[in-house]
mmCIF file of C-alpha atoms in Angstrom:
data_model
loop_
_atom_site.group_PDB
_atom_site.id
_atom_site.type_symbol
_atom_site.label_atom_id
_atom_site.label_comp_id
_atom_site.label_asym_id
_atom_site.label_seq_id
_atom_site.Cartn_x
_atom_site.Cartn_y
_atom_site.Cartn_z
ATOM 1 C CA MET A 1 -208.928 3.923 -135.295
ATOM 2 C CA LYS A 2 -211.858 3.852 -137.660
ATOM 3 C CA LEU A 3 -215.039 5.749 -138.488
ATOM 4 C CA GLU A 4 -218.465 4.120 -138.940
ATOM 5 C CA TRP A 5 -221.942 5.434 -139.742
ATOM 6 C CA LYS A 6 -224.477 4.052 -137.200
ATOM 7 C CA LYS A 7 -228.261 4.412 -137.561
ATOM 8 C CA TYR A 8 -230.662 4.945 -134.639
ATOM 9 C CA SER A 9 -234.433 5.391 -134.664
ATOM 10 C CA PHE A 10 -236.549 7.277 -132.116
ATOM 11 C CA GLY A 11 -240.119 7.105 -133.426
ATOM 12 C CA TRP A 12 -240.555 9.691 -136.183
ATOM 13 C CA GLN A 13 -236.982 10.906 -135.806
ATOM 14 C CA LYS A 14 -233.955 9.004 -137.098
ATOM 15 C CA GLU A 15 -230.322 9.702 -136.351
ATOM 16 C CA THR A 16 -227.247 8.672 -138.265
ATOM 17 C CA ARG A 17 -224.120 9.092 -136.196
ATOM 18 C CA LEU A 18 -220.547 9.147 -137.424
ATOM 19 C CA VAL A 19 -218.794 7.176 -134.700
ATOM 20 C CA LEU A 20 -215.054 7.252 -134.045
ATOM 21 C CA ILE A 21 -213.848 3.904 -132.704
ATOM 22 C CA ASP A 22 -210.384 3.836 -131.156
ATOM 23 C CA ASP A 23 -207.980 0.919 -130.667
ATOM 24 C CA ASP A 24 -209.512 0.100 -127.250
ATOM 25 C CA ASN A 25 -212.973 -0.136 -128.896
ATOM 26 C CA GLU A 26 -214.154 3.045 -127.193
ATOM 27 C CA ARG A 27 -216.812 4.769 -129.277
ATOM 28 C CA ARG A 28 -217.559 8.460 -129.578
ATOM 29 C CA ALA A 29 -220.023 10.117 -131.919
ATOM 30 C CA ILE A 30 -218.301 13.037 -133.627
ATOM 31 C CA ALA A 31 -221.228 14.099 -135.820
ATOM 32 C CA ILE A 32 -224.960 13.479 -135.943
ATOM 33 C CA ILE A 33 -227.344 13.851 -138.868
ATOM 34 C CA VAL A 34 -230.946 14.009 -137.665
ATOM 35 C CA GLU A 35 -233.694 13.059 -140.135
ATOM 36 C CA SER A 36 -237.138 14.389 -139.222
ATOM 37 C CA GLN A 37 -240.516 13.600 -140.764
ATOM 38 C CA LYS A 38 -243.546 13.630 -138.464
ATOM 39 C CA ASP A 39 -245.905 12.133 -141.057
ATOM 40 C CA GLU A 40 -245.883 10.904 -144.649
ATOM 41 C CA SER A 41 -247.310 14.175 -146.033
ATOM 42 C CA GLU A 42 -244.419 16.205 -144.619
ATOM 43 C CA THR A 43 -241.114 16.450 -146.467
ATOM 44 C CA LYS A 44 -238.080 15.055 -144.727
ATOM 45 C CA SER A 45 -235.541 17.438 -143.299
ATOM 46 C CA PHE A 46 -231.958 16.663 -142.359
ATOM 47 C CA HIS A 47 -229.990 18.583 -139.738
ATOM 48 C CA PHE A 48 -226.297 18.277 -138.943
ATOM 49 C CA TYR A 49 -224.839 18.611 -135.446
ATOM 50 C CA CYS A 50 -221.152 18.411 -134.578
ATOM 51 C CA THR A 51 -219.865 16.625 -131.492
ATOM 52 C CA LEU A 52 -216.211 16.628 -132.528
ATOM 53 C CA HIS A 53 -214.838 18.426 -129.463
ATOM 54 C CA PHE A 54 -215.172 16.624 -126.116
ATOM 55 C CA GLY A 55 -218.518 15.096 -127.047
ATOM 56 C CA ASP A 56 -220.420 18.371 -126.676
ATOM 57 C CA ILE A 57 -223.053 19.044 -129.296
ATOM 58 C CA GLU A 58 -222.069 22.297 -130.986
ATOM 59 C CA GLY A 59 -225.483 23.134 -132.336
ATOM 60 C CA LEU A 60 -227.346 22.990 -135.553
ATOM 61 C CA PHE A 61 -225.228 24.032 -138.493
ATOM 62 C CA CYS A 62 -227.625 23.783 -141.430
ATOM 63 C CA SER A 63 -230.731 22.146 -142.731
ATOM 64 C CA TYR A 64 -230.452 19.973 -145.836
ATOM 65 C CA LYS A 65 -232.943 18.523 -148.301
ATOM 66 C CA SER A 66 -231.343 15.082 -148.574
ATOM 67 C CA PHE A 67 -229.308 12.729 -146.448
ATOM 68 C CA GLU A 68 -226.517 12.614 -149.033
ATOM 69 C CA GLU A 69 -226.248 16.412 -149.040
ATOM 70 C CA ALA A 70 -226.072 16.443 -145.228
ATOM 71 C CA LYS A 71 -223.505 13.646 -145.249
ATOM 72 C CA ARG A 72 -221.229 15.490 -147.713
ATOM 73 C CA ALA A 73 -221.469 18.711 -145.681
ATOM 74 C CA THR A 74 -220.742 16.783 -142.475
ATOM 75 C CA LEU A 75 -217.609 15.179 -143.890
ATOM 76 C CA GLN A 76 -216.348 18.469 -145.334
ATOM 77 C CA PHE A 77 -216.873 20.271 -142.016
ATOM 78 C CA LEU A 78 -215.130 17.507 -140.058
ATOM 79 C CA LYS A 79 -212.190 17.532 -142.468
ATOM 80 C CA GLU A 80 -211.747 21.288 -142.022
ATOM 81 C CA GLU A 81 -212.004 20.977 -138.217
ATOM 82 C CA ALA A 82 -209.514 18.089 -138.159
ATOM 83 C CA ILE A 83 -206.984 20.091 -140.181
ATOM 84 C CA LYS A 84 -207.388 23.079 -137.859
ATOM 85 C CA THR A 85 -206.978 20.847 -134.792
ATOM 86 C CA MET A 86 -203.893 19.156 -136.264
ATOM 87 C CA LYS A 87 -202.282 22.563 -136.827
ATOM 88 C CA GLU A 88 -203.005 23.552 -133.218
ATOM 89 C CA ILE A 89 -201.619 20.284 -131.858
ATOM 90 C CA THR A 90 -198.494 20.607 -134.031
ATOM 91 C CA TYR A 91 -197.920 24.156 -132.754
ATOM 92 C CA ILE A 92 -198.343 23.065 -129.111
ATOM 93 C CA THR A 93 -196.085 20.035 -129.565
ATOM 94 C CA ASN A 94 -193.363 22.140 -131.223
ATOM 95 C CA PHE A 95 -193.609 24.745 -128.457
ATOM 96 C CA ILE A 96 -193.247 22.081 -125.758
ATOM 97 C CA ASP A 97 -190.312 20.425 -127.549
ATOM 98 C CA GLU A 98 -188.323 23.692 -127.745
#
C-alpha cells in the first residue's frame, strides 16, 4: 500500500487528494484539501475534508490560510484516526480469537 497526493482542477477551485493505493492498484481518496480563490483579488482559502471511513465525506473540519498548514493538519488528523481505528480492530480481533 502507498499514499500519494494527487492534484485536480475544477475552474477556480483546486483539489489535492491524499489517495490510498492498495496492492491491487485500487485507489481511494482518504482526505481532500480544497483550495478556493474566485479571482486574483481574493485571498486563497484551504478547507480540509476527511473521507477516511468508507469513502464518505465527513464534512469540513477547518479553514486554513495556506496549503502547507492544511496539509499538516490533514496528516495529523489522519494519524489520530488511524491509531483509533487500529485500537478498535485489535480489540475486535482479540475478542473473536478468544
